[in-house]
JSON list of C-alpha atoms in Angstrom, two decimals:
[
{"chain": "A", "resi": 373, "resn": "MET", "atom": "CA", "xyz": [3.67, -19.40, 41.70]},
{"chain": "A", "resi": 374, "resn": "SER", "atom": "CA", "xyz": [4.30, -16.60, 39.26]},
{"chain": "A", "resi": 375, "resn": "SER", "atom": "CA", "xyz": [2.46, -13.43, 40.16]},
{"chain": "A", "resi": 376, "resn": "HIS", "atom": "CA", "xyz": [2.40, -11.96, 36.64]},
{"chain": "A", "resi": 377, "resn": "HIS", "atom": "CA", "xyz": [1.42, -13.20, 33.22]},
{"chain": "A", "resi": 378, "resn": "ILE", "atom": "CA", "xyz": [3.50, -11.84, 30.37]},
{"chain": "A", "resi": 379, "resn": "VAL", "atom": "CA", "xyz": [1.31, -12.00, 27.26]},
{"chain": "A", "resi": 380, "resn": "LYS", "atom": "CA", "xyz": [-1.10, -9.22, 26.37]},
{"chain": "A", "resi": 381, "resn": "ASP", "atom": "CA", "xyz": [-2.49, -10.35, 23.04]},
{"chain": "A", "resi": 382, "resn": "ASP", "atom": "CA", "xyz": [-6.26, -10.59, 22.83]},
{"chain": "A", "resi": 383, "resn": "GLN", "atom": "CA", "xyz": [-5.92, -13.40, 20.29]},
{"chain": "A", "resi": 384, "resn": "GLU", "atom": "CA", "xyz": [-4.48, -15.69, 22.95]},
{"chain": "A", "resi": 385, "resn": "PRO", "atom": "CA", "xyz": [-6.99, -17.60, 25.12]},
{"chain": "A", "resi": 386, "resn": "ALA", "atom": "CA", "xyz": [-8.09, -15.92, 28.31]},
{"chain": "A", "resi": 387, "resn": "LEU", "atom": "CA", "xyz": [-7.97, -17.96, 31.52]},
{"chain": "A", "resi": 388, "resn": "ILE", "atom": "CA", "xyz": [-10.85, -18.55, 33.92]},
{"chain": "A", "resi": 389, "resn": "ILE", "atom": "CA", "xyz": [-10.13, -19.88, 37.40]},
{"chain": "A", "resi": 390, "resn": "ALA", "atom": "CA", "xyz": [-13.29, -21.48, 38.78]},
{"chain": "A", "resi": 391, "resn": "ASN", "atom": "CA", "xyz": [-13.69, -23.00, 42.26]},
{"chain": "A", "resi": 392, "resn": "GLY", "atom": "CA", "xyz": [-13.34, -26.76, 41.85]},
{"chain": "A", "resi": 393, "resn": "ALA", "atom": "CA", "xyz": [-10.34, -28.88, 42.71]},
{"chain": "A", "resi": 394, "resn": "ALA", "atom": "CA", "xyz": [-6.98, -27.18, 42.25]},
{"chain": "A", "resi": 395, "resn": "CYS", "atom": "CA", "xyz": [-4.66, -28.28, 39.46]},
{"chain": "A", "resi": 396, "resn": "ASN", "atom": "CA", "xyz": [-0.94, -28.84, 39.78]},
{"chain": "A", "resi": 397, "resn": "ALA", "atom": "CA", "xyz": [1.39, -25.84, 39.84]},
{"chain": "A", "resi": 398, "resn": "GLU", "atom": "CA", "xyz": [3.11, -26.76, 36.55]},
{"chain": "A", "resi": 399, "resn": "LEU", "atom": "CA", "xyz": [-0.15, -26.77, 34.59]},
{"chain": "A", "resi": 400, "resn": "MET", "atom": "CA", "xyz": [-1.30, -23.54, 36.17]},
{"chain": "A", "resi": 401, "resn": "GLY", "atom": "CA", "xyz": [2.03, -21.89, 35.48]},
{"chain": "A", "resi": 402, "resn": "GLN", "atom": "CA", "xyz": [1.94, -22.83, 31.80]},
{"chain": "A", "resi": 403, "resn": "LEU", "atom": "CA", "xyz": [-1.57, -21.44, 31.35]},
{"chain": "A", "resi": 404, "resn": "LEU", "atom": "CA", "xyz": [-0.84, -18.26, 33.32]},
{"chain": "A", "resi": 405, "resn": "GLU", "atom": "CA", "xyz": [2.24, -17.50, 31.25]},
{"chain": "A", "resi": 406, "resn": "TRP", "atom": "CA", "xyz": [0.31, -17.41, 27.97]},
{"chain": "A", "resi": 407, "resn": "SER", "atom": "CA", "xyz": [-2.99, -15.92, 29.11]},
{"chain": "A", "resi": 408, "resn": "PRO", "atom": "CA", "xyz": [-3.63, -12.25, 28.30]},
{"chain": "A", "resi": 409, "resn": "TRP", "atom": "CA", "xyz": [-6.56, -11.97, 30.70]},
{"chain": "A", "resi": 410, "resn": "ILE", "atom": "CA", "xyz": [-7.23, -13.80, 33.95]},
{"chain": "A", "resi": 411, "resn": "VAL", "atom": "CA", "xyz": [-10.79, -13.99, 35.25]},
{"chain": "A", "resi": 412, "resn": "VAL", "atom": "CA", "xyz": [-11.43, -15.41, 38.72]},
{"chain": "A", "resi": 413, "resn": "LEU", "atom": "CA", "xyz": [-14.84, -16.43, 40.02]},
{"chain": "A", "resi": 414, "resn": "ASP", "atom": "CA", "xyz": [-15.60, -14.86, 43.37]},
{"chain": "A", "resi": 415, "resn": "ALA", "atom": "CA", "xyz": [-15.77, -18.17, 45.26]},
{"chain": "A", "resi": 416, "resn": "ALA", "atom": "CA", "xyz": [-12.13, -18.86, 44.34]},
{"chain": "A", "resi": 417, "resn": "ILE", "atom": "CA", "xyz": [-10.56, -15.47, 44.94]},
{"chain": "A", "resi": 418, "resn": "GLU", "atom": "CA", "xyz": [-9.14, -16.17, 48.40]},
{"chain": "A", "resi": 419, "resn": "ARG", "atom": "CA", "xyz": [-7.46, -19.37, 47.16]},
{"chain": "A", "resi": 420, "resn": "VAL", "atom": "CA", "xyz": [-6.05, -17.46, 44.18]},
{"chain": "A", "resi": 421, "resn": "LEU", "atom": "CA", "xyz": [-4.75, -14.62, 46.35]},
{"chain": "A", "resi": 422, "resn": "ASP", "atom": "CA", "xyz": [-2.92, -17.17, 48.48]},
{"chain": "A", "resi": 423, "resn": "LEU", "atom": "CA", "xyz": [-1.02, -18.22, 45.34]},
{"chain": "A", "resi": 424, "resn": "ASN", "atom": "CA", "xyz": [0.07, -14.62, 44.63]},
{"chain": "A", "resi": 425, "resn": "ILE", "atom": "CA", "xyz": [-1.49, -14.57, 41.16]},
{"chain": "A", "resi": 426, "resn": "LYS", "atom": "CA", "xyz": [-2.19, -11.25, 39.44]},
{"chain": "A", "resi": 427, "resn": "VAL", "atom": "CA", "xyz": [-5.88, -11.12, 38.54]},
{"chain": "A", "resi": 428, "resn": "ASP", "atom": "CA", "xyz": [-7.47, -8.92, 35.86]},
{"chain": "A", "resi": 429, "resn": "VAL", "atom": "CA", "xyz": [-11.15, -9.55, 36.60]},
{"chain": "A", "resi": 430, "resn": "LEU", "atom": "CA", "xyz": [-13.06, -10.73, 39.66]},
{"chain": "A", "resi": 431, "resn": "LEU", "atom": "CA", "xyz": [-16.55, -11.82, 38.70]},
{"chain": "A", "resi": 432, "resn": "GLY", "atom": "CA", "xyz": [-19.56, -13.23, 40.55]},
{"chain": "A", "resi": 433, "resn": "ASP", "atom": "CA", "xyz": [-22.68, -12.57, 42.54]},
{"chain": "A", "resi": 434, "resn": "PHE", "atom": "CA", "xyz": [-20.61, -11.75, 45.66]},
{"chain": "A", "resi": 435, "resn": "ASP", "atom": "CA", "xyz": [-22.91, -13.66, 47.98]},
{"chain": "A", "resi": 436, "resn": "ARG", "atom": "CA", "xyz": [-19.87, -14.32, 50.19]},
{"chain": "A", "resi": 437, "resn": "ASN", "atom": "CA", "xyz": [-18.34, -12.04, 52.76]},
{"chain": "A", "resi": 438, "resn": "LEU", "atom": "CA", "xyz": [-15.51, -10.64, 50.63]},
{"chain": "A", "resi": 439, "resn": "ASP", "atom": "CA", "xyz": [-13.53, -7.52, 51.47]},
{"chain": "A", "resi": 440, "resn": "LEU", "atom": "CA", "xyz": [-13.65, -5.98, 48.00]},
{"chain": "A", "resi": 441, "resn": "GLU", "atom": "CA", "xyz": [-11.75, -2.85, 49.01]},
{"chain": "A", "resi": 442, "resn": "LYS", "atom": "CA", "xyz": [-8.88, -4.94, 50.32]},
{"chain": "A", "resi": 443, "resn": "ILE", "atom": "CA", "xyz": [-8.89, -7.01, 47.13]},
{"chain": "A", "resi": 444, "resn": "LYS", "atom": "CA", "xyz": [-8.84, -3.84, 45.01]},
{"chain": "A", "resi": 445, "resn": "GLU", "atom": "CA", "xyz": [-5.89, -2.51, 46.98]},
{"chain": "A", "resi": 446, "resn": "ARG", "atom": "CA", "xyz": [-3.95, -5.76, 46.80]},
{"chain": "A", "resi": 447, "resn": "GLN", "atom": "CA", "xyz": [-4.71, -6.46, 43.11]},
{"chain": "A", "resi": 448, "resn": "TYR", "atom": "CA", "xyz": [-4.74, -2.95, 41.62]},
{"chain": "A", "resi": 449, "resn": "PRO", "atom": "CA", "xyz": [-5.62, -2.56, 38.84]},
{"chain": "A", "resi": 450, "resn": "ILE", "atom": "CA", "xyz": [-8.47, -5.08, 38.90]},
{"chain": "A", "resi": 451, "resn": "GLU", "atom": "CA", "xyz": [-11.92, -4.97, 37.34]},
{"chain": "A", "resi": 452, "resn": "ILE", "atom": "CA", "xyz": [-14.73, -6.15, 39.62]},
{"chain": "A", "resi": 453, "resn": "ILE", "atom": "CA", "xyz": [-17.85, -7.35, 37.81]},
{"chain": "A", "resi": 454, "resn": "HIS", "atom": "CA", "xyz": [-21.02, -7.91, 39.83]},
{"chain": "A", "resi": 455, "resn": "THR", "atom": "CA", "xyz": [-23.25, -10.52, 38.12]},
{"chain": "A", "resi": 456, "resn": "PRO", "atom": "CA", "xyz": [-26.27, -11.10, 40.37]},
{"chain": "A", "resi": 457, "resn": "ASP", "atom": "CA", "xyz": [-28.33, -13.18, 37.90]},
{"chain": "A", "resi": 458, "resn": "GLN", "atom": "CA", "xyz": [-29.22, -16.35, 39.83]},
{"chain": "A", "resi": 459, "resn": "HIS", "atom": "CA", "xyz": [-30.47, -18.10, 36.69]},
{"chain": "A", "resi": 460, "resn": "LYS", "atom": "CA", "xyz": [-26.90, -18.56, 35.48]},
{"chain": "A", "resi": 461, "resn": "THR", "atom": "CA", "xyz": [-23.82, -20.07, 37.10]},
{"chain": "A", "resi": 462, "resn": "ASP", "atom": "CA", "xyz": [-20.81, -17.84, 37.69]},
{"chain": "A", "resi": 463, "resn": "LEU", "atom": "CA", "xyz": [-18.85, -19.79, 35.07]},
{"chain": "A", "resi": 464, "resn": "GLU", "atom": "CA", "xyz": [-21.61, -19.20, 32.54]},
{"chain": "A", "resi": 465, "resn": "LYS", "atom": "CA", "xyz": [-21.52, -15.50, 33.36]},
{"chain": "A", "resi": 466, "resn": "ALA", "atom": "CA", "xyz": [-17.75, -15.47, 32.92]},
{"chain": "A", "resi": 467, "resn": "PHE", "atom": "CA", "xyz": [-18.19, -16.93, 29.43]},
{"chain": "A", "resi": 468, "resn": "ASP", "atom": "CA", "xyz": [-20.77, -14.23, 28.67]},
{"chain": "A", "resi": 469, "resn": "PHE", "atom": "CA", "xyz": [-18.30, -11.57, 29.86]},
{"chain": "A", "resi": 470, "resn": "LEU", "atom": "CA", "xyz": [-15.52, -12.83, 27.59]},
{"chain": "A", "resi": 471, "resn": "ILE", "atom": "CA", "xyz": [-17.84, -13.02, 24.60]},
{"chain": "A", "resi": 472, "resn": "GLU", "atom": "CA", "xyz": [-18.89, -9.41, 25.24]},
{"chain": "A", "resi": 473, "resn": "ARG", "atom": "CA", "xyz": [-15.20, -8.44, 25.33]},
{"chain": "A", "resi": 474, "resn": "LYS", "atom": "CA", "xyz": [-14.72, -10.31, 22.03]},
{"chain": "A", "resi": 475, "resn": "PHE", "atom": "CA", "xyz": [-12.29, -12.94, 23.25]},
{"chain": "A", "resi": 476, "resn": "PRO", "atom": "CA", "xyz": [-12.23, -15.84, 20.77]},
{"chain": "A", "resi": 477, "resn": "ALA", "atom": "CA", "xyz": [-11.09, -18.53, 23.20]},
{"chain": "A", "resi": 478, "resn": "VAL", "atom": "CA", "xyz": [-10.67, -19.38, 26.87]},
{"chain": "A", "resi": 479, "resn": "ASN", "atom": "CA", "xyz": [-8.94, -22.02, 28.97]},
{"chain": "A", "resi": 480, "resn": "VAL", "atom": "CA", "xyz": [-10.59, -23.00, 32.25]},
{"chain": "A", "resi": 481, "resn": "ILE", "atom": "CA", "xyz": [-9.04, -24.56, 35.36]},
{"chain": "A", "resi": 482, "resn": "TRP", "atom": "CA", "xyz": [-10.46, -25.56, 38.74]},
{"chain": "A", "resi": 483, "resn": "ALA", "atom": "CA", "xyz": [-13.76, -26.40, 37.03]},
{"chain": "A", "resi": 484, "resn": "THR", "atom": "CA", "xyz": [-13.84, -30.11, 37.88]},
{"chain": "A", "resi": 485, "resn": "GLY", "atom": "CA", "xyz": [-13.52, -32.08, 41.09]},
{"chain": "A", "resi": 486, "resn": "LYS", "atom": "CA", "xyz": [-15.18, -31.21, 44.40]},
{"chain": "A", "resi": 487, "resn": "ARG", "atom": "CA", "xyz": [-18.97, -31.19, 43.94]},
{"chain": "A", "resi": 488, "resn": "ALA", "atom": "CA", "xyz": [-20.25, -33.55, 41.24]},
{"chain": "A", "resi": 489, "resn": "ASP", "atom": "CA", "xyz": [-23.15, -31.25, 40.27]},
{"chain": "A", "resi": 490, "resn": "HIS", "atom": "CA", "xyz": [-20.75, -28.38, 39.61]},
{"chain": "A", "resi": 491, "resn": "THR", "atom": "CA", "xyz": [-18.41, -30.61, 37.59]},
{"chain": "A", "resi": 492, "resn": "LEU", "atom": "CA", "xyz": [-21.20, -31.97, 35.39]},
{"chain": "A", "resi": 493, "resn": "THR", "atom": "CA", "xyz": [-22.71, -28.53, 34.84]},
{"chain": "A", "resi": 494, "resn": "ASN", "atom": "CA", "xyz": [-19.36, -26.95, 33.99]},
{"chain": "A", "resi": 495, "resn": "ILE", "atom": "CA", "xyz": [-18.49, -29.62, 31.44]},
{"chain": "A", "resi": 496, "resn": "THR", "atom": "CA", "xyz": [-21.86, -29.67, 29.69]},
{"chain": "A", "resi": 497, "resn": "LEU", "atom": "CA", "xyz": [-21.89, -25.85, 29.46]},
{"chain": "A", "resi": 498, "resn": "LEU", "atom": "CA", "xyz": [-19.47, -26.16, 26.56]},
{"chain": "A", "resi": 499, "resn": "ALA", "atom": "CA", "xyz": [-22.33, -27.08, 24.24]},
{"chain": "A", "resi": 500, "resn": "LYS", "atom": "CA", "xyz": [-24.22, -23.85, 24.95]},
{"chain": "A", "resi": 501, "resn": "PHE", "atom": "CA", "xyz": [-21.30, -21.70, 23.80]},
{"chain": "A", "resi": 502, "resn": "ARG", "atom": "CA", "xyz": [-20.30, -23.82, 20.79]},
{"chain": "A", "resi": 503, "resn": "ASN", "atom": "CA", "xyz": [-20.69, -21.01, 18.26]},
{"chain": "A", "resi": 504, "resn": "GLN", "atom": "CA", "xyz": [-19.46, -18.13, 20.41]},
{"chain": "A", "resi": 505, "resn": "LEU", "atom": "CA", "xyz": [-16.31, -19.17, 22.26]},
{"chain": "A", "resi": 506, "resn": "LYS", "atom": "CA", "xyz": [-13.66, -21.84, 21.96]},
{"chain": "A", "resi": 507, "resn": "ILE", "atom": "CA", "xyz": [-13.49, -23.38, 25.44]},
{"chain": "A", "resi": 508, "resn": "VAL", "atom": "CA", "xyz": [-11.00, -25.89, 26.81]},
{"chain": "A", "resi": 509, "resn": "LEU", "atom": "CA", "xyz": [-11.20, -27.28, 30.36]},
{"chain": "A", "resi": 510, "resn": "PHE", "atom": "CA", "xyz": [-8.01, -28.53, 31.98]},
{"chain": "A", "resi": 511, "resn": "ASP", "atom": "CA", "xyz": [-7.34, -30.49, 35.14]},
{"chain": "A", "resi": 512, "resn": "ASP", "atom": "CA", "xyz": [-4.52, -32.76, 36.30]},
{"chain": "A", "resi": 513, "resn": "HIS", "atom": "CA", "xyz": [-5.86, -35.74, 34.35]},
{"chain": "A", "resi": 514, "resn": "SER", "atom": "CA", "xyz": [-7.69, -34.40, 31.33]},
{"chain": "A", "resi": 515, "resn": "LYS", "atom": "CA", "xyz": [-8.14, -31.81, 28.62]},
{"chain": "A", "resi": 516, "resn": "ILE", "atom": "CA", "xyz": [-11.81, -31.42, 27.65]},
{"chain": "A", "resi": 517, "resn": "PHE", "atom": "CA", "xyz": [-13.26, -29.67, 24.62]},
{"chain": "A", "resi": 518, "resn": "LEU", "atom": "CA", "xyz": [-16.20, -29.83, 22.23]},
{"chain": "A", "resi": 519, "resn": "LEU", "atom": "CA", "xyz": [-15.49, -31.40, 18.86]},
{"chain": "A", "resi": 520, "resn": "PRO", "atom": "CA", "xyz": [-16.31, -29.75, 15.55]},
{"chain": "A", "resi": 521, "resn": "LYS", "atom": "CA", "xyz": [-18.19, -31.93, 13.07]},
{"chain": "A", "resi": 522, "resn": "ASN", "atom": "CA", "xyz": [-14.84, -32.87, 11.48]},
{"chain": "A", "resi": 523, "resn": "TYR", "atom": "CA", "xyz": [-11.80, -33.27, 13.73]},
{"chain": "A", "resi": 524, "resn": "GLN", "atom": "CA", "xyz": [-8.28, -34.41, 12.98]},
{"chain": "A", "resi": 525, "resn": "LYS", "atom": "CA", "xyz": [-5.15, -34.35, 15.14]},
{"chain": "A", "resi": 526, "resn": "TRP", "atom": "CA", "xyz": [-1.87, -36.25, 15.47]},
{"chain": "A", "resi": 527, "resn": "TYR", "atom": "CA", "xyz": [-1.57, -38.36, 18.63]},
{"chain": "A", "resi": 528, "resn": "PRO", "atom": "CA", "xyz": [1.00, -40.89, 19.87]},
{"chain": "A", "resi": 529, "resn": "GLN", "atom": "CA", "xyz": [-0.03, -44.53, 20.17]},
{"chain": "A", "resi": 530, "resn": "HIS", "atom": "CA", "xyz": [-1.93, -45.54, 23.33]},
{"chain": "A", "resi": 531, "resn": "THR", "atom": "CA", "xyz": [-3.13, -41.99, 24.07]},
{"chain": "A", "resi": 532, "resn": "THR", "atom": "CA", "xyz": [-6.42, -42.33, 25.95]},
{"chain": "A", "resi": 533, "resn": "LEU", "atom": "CA", "xyz": [-9.29, -40.50, 24.24]},
{"chain": "A", "resi": 534, "resn": "SER", "atom": "CA", "xyz": [-12.82, -40.50, 25.61]},
{"chain": "A", "resi": 535, "resn": "LEU", "atom": "CA", "xyz": [-15.77, -39.48, 23.47]},
{"chain": "A", "resi": 536, "resn": "ILE", "atom": "CA", "xyz": [-18.58, -38.26, 25.70]},
{"chain": "A", "resi": 537, "resn": "PRO", "atom": "CA", "xyz": [-21.92, -37.20, 24.19]},
{"chain": "A", "resi": 538, "resn": "ILE", "atom": "CA", "xyz": [-23.97, -34.36, 25.60]},
{"chain": "A", "resi": 539, "resn": "GLY", "atom": "CA", "xyz": [-27.41, -35.84, 25.04]},
{"chain": "A", "resi": 540, "resn": "ILE", "atom": "CA", "xyz": [-27.51, -37.90, 21.83]},
{"chain": "A", "resi": 541, "resn": "VAL", "atom": "CA", "xyz": [-24.83, -37.78, 19.12]},
{"chain": "A", "resi": 542, "resn": "LYS", "atom": "CA", "xyz": [-25.43, -39.56, 15.80]},
{"chain": "A", "resi": 543, "resn": "GLY", "atom": "CA", "xyz": [-23.39, -40.57, 12.78]},
{"chain": "A", "resi": 544, "resn": "ILE", "atom": "CA", "xyz": [-20.01, -40.89, 14.50]},
{"chain": "A", "resi": 545, "resn": "HIS", "atom": "CA", "xyz": [-17.07, -42.21, 12.49]},
{"chain": "A", "resi": 546, "resn": "SER", "atom": "CA", "xyz": [-13.47, -42.57, 13.63]},
{"chain": "A", "resi": 547, "resn": "ASP", "atom": "CA", "xyz": [-10.13, -43.57, 12.16]},
{"chain": "A", "resi": 548, "resn": "ASN", "atom": "CA", "xyz": [-7.03, -44.78, 14.04]},
{"chain": "A", "resi": 549, "resn": "LEU", "atom": "CA", "xyz": [-8.78, -45.67, 17.31]},
{"chain": "A", "resi": 550, "resn": "VAL", "atom": "CA", "xyz": [-8.49, -49.12, 18.93]},
{"chain": "A", "resi": 551, "resn": "TYR", "atom": "CA", "xyz": [-12.28, -49.32, 19.13]},
{"chain": "A", "resi": 552, "resn": "PRO", "atom": "CA", "xyz": [-13.47, -47.78, 15.87]},
{"chain": "A", "resi": 553, "resn": "LEU", "atom": "CA", "xyz": [-16.81, -46.05, 15.46]},
{"chain": "A", "resi": 554, "resn": "GLN", "atom": "CA", "xyz": [-18.69, -46.57, 12.21]},
{"chain": "A", "resi": 555, "resn": "ASN", "atom": "CA", "xyz": [-21.89, -44.58, 11.91]},
{"chain": "A", "resi": 556, "resn": "ASP", "atom": "CA", "xyz": [-22.39, -45.08, 15.67]},
{"chain": "A", "resi": 557, "resn": "THR", "atom": "CA", "xyz": [-24.74, -43.29, 18.05]},
{"chain": "A", "resi": 558, "resn": "LEU", "atom": "CA", "xyz": [-23.70, -42.35, 21.59]},
{"chain": "A", "resi": 559, "resn": "GLN", "atom": "CA", "xyz": [-26.11, -41.22, 24.29]},
{"chain": "A", "resi": 560, "resn": "LEU", "atom": "CA", "xyz": [-25.25, -39.78, 27.68]},
{"chain": "A", "resi": 561, "resn": "GLY", "atom": "CA", "xyz": [-26.11, -42.27, 30.41]},
{"chain": "A", "resi": 562, "resn": "TYR", "atom": "CA", "xyz": [-26.62, -45.16, 27.97]},
{"chain": "A", "resi": 563, "resn": "ARG", "atom": "CA", "xyz": [-23.57, -45.48, 25.75]},
{"chain": "A", "resi": 564, "resn": "SER", "atom": "CA", "xyz": [-20.40, -43.40, 25.65]},
{"chain": "A", "resi": 565, "resn": "GLY", "atom": "CA", "xyz": [-16.98, -43.78, 24.06]},
{"chain": "A", "resi": 566, "resn": "SER", "atom": "CA", "xyz": [-15.00, -43.69, 27.27]},
{"chain": "A", "resi": 567, "resn": "SER", "atom": "CA", "xyz": [-11.39, -44.88, 27.49]},
{"chain": "A", "resi": 568, "resn": "ASN", "atom": "CA", "xyz": [-10.75, -45.48, 23.80]},
{"chain": "A", "resi": 569, "resn": "GLN", "atom": "CA", "xyz": [-7.12, -45.39, 22.67]},
{"chain": "A", "resi": 570, "resn": "VAL", "atom": "CA", "xyz": [-5.07, -44.31, 19.69]},
{"chain": "A", "resi": 571, "resn": "ALA", "atom": "CA", "xyz": [-4.18, -47.41, 17.67]},
{"chain": "A", "resi": 572, "resn": "LYS", "atom": "CA", "xyz": [-0.85, -46.16, 16.29]},
{"chain": "A", "resi": 573, "resn": "ASP", "atom": "CA", "xyz": [1.22, -42.99, 16.06]},
{"chain": "A", "resi": 574, "resn": "GLY", "atom": "CA", "xyz": [-0.48, -40.69, 13.59]},
{"chain": "A", "resi": 575, "resn": "LEU", "atom": "CA", "xyz": [-3.58, -38.74, 12.72]},
{"chain": "A", "resi": 576, "resn": "VAL", "atom": "CA", "xyz": [-6.83, -39.52, 14.50]},
{"chain": "A", "resi": 577, "resn": "SER", "atom": "CA", "xyz": [-9.97, -38.53, 12.62]},
{"chain": "A", "resi": 578, "resn": "ILE", "atom": "CA", "xyz": [-13.38, -38.20, 14.27]},
{"chain": "A", "resi": 579, "resn": "THR", "atom": "CA", "xyz": [-16.51, -36.99, 12.51]},
{"chain": "A", "resi": 580, "resn": "HIS", "atom": "CA", "xyz": [-20.14, -36.81, 13.60]},
{"chain": "A", "resi": 581, "resn": "GLU", "atom": "CA", "xyz": [-23.34, -35.73, 11.91]},
{"chain": "A", "resi": 582, "resn": "GLU", "atom": "CA", "xyz": [-25.63, -34.59, 14.73]},
{"chain": "A", "resi": 583, "resn": "GLY", "atom": "CA", "xyz": [-25.28, -33.52, 18.35]},
{"chain": "A", "resi": 584, "resn": "ASP", "atom": "CA", "xyz": [-22.64, -32.22, 20.76]},
{"chain": "A", "resi": 585, "resn": "LEU", "atom": "CA", "xyz": [-19.64, -34.48, 21.26]},
{"chain": "A", "resi": 586, "resn": "LEU", "atom": "CA", "xyz": [-16.93, -33.91, 23.83]},
{"chain": "A", "resi": 587, "resn": "LEU", "atom": "CA", "xyz": [-13.38, -35.16, 23.48]},
{"chain": "A", "resi": 588, "resn": "MET", "atom": "CA", "xyz": [-11.42, -35.81, 26.64]},
{"chain": "A", "resi": 589, "resn": "GLU", "atom": "CA", "xyz": [-7.68, -36.34, 26.28]},
{"chain": "A", "resi": 590, "resn": "CYS", "atom": "CA", "xyz": [-6.97, -38.31, 29.45]},
{"chain": "A", "resi": 591, "resn": "TRP", "atom": "CA", "xyz": [-3.95, -39.48, 31.43]},
{"chain": "A", "resi": 592, "resn": "ASP", "atom": "CA", "xyz": [-3.52, -41.14, 34.84]}
]
């Protein structure tokens, strides 16, 4: 694993490494190469150090027995941010930190897998930061992000796209999906748009009128 990222442009997405299931080395390498700032949550730091990754920020409540002086020495220069607020998750606090530093966007890895409660919380957090930070979650099988009210992107035929509502989402329309949506309503736990597919090579359009709608680009 590369120990250094090469881009230092604050307009590029930062990278947060959480503490869920690890992603494959190729995906991690691609994101590391283009990330100007790498933030690691404290629960993941030992796993990250084992991969010889250069870290810019270590953030968390530090309720674990970490040797911070050793980490400082090994990772110099590194910024250590103590965030003791127990009313927020460490990932939420990492988003707050990046907003304060005026980053426009962030990619997140190791945020899914392992504990189901952590996975669900991490994914649904995207709605809270809709207007402050562009957030994309990556793992080995999916790319997850919150849709704007009007979304359009070119996809190859048979690409799997899942539309997952956070709460209730109303007035959904789609074009170029195998299972089209026409003024539909989706509700978490009752009806979702999981495992839809692109009908043919070309632009996919998805619009919705109310609510927070996630798009998951999925592959097996």
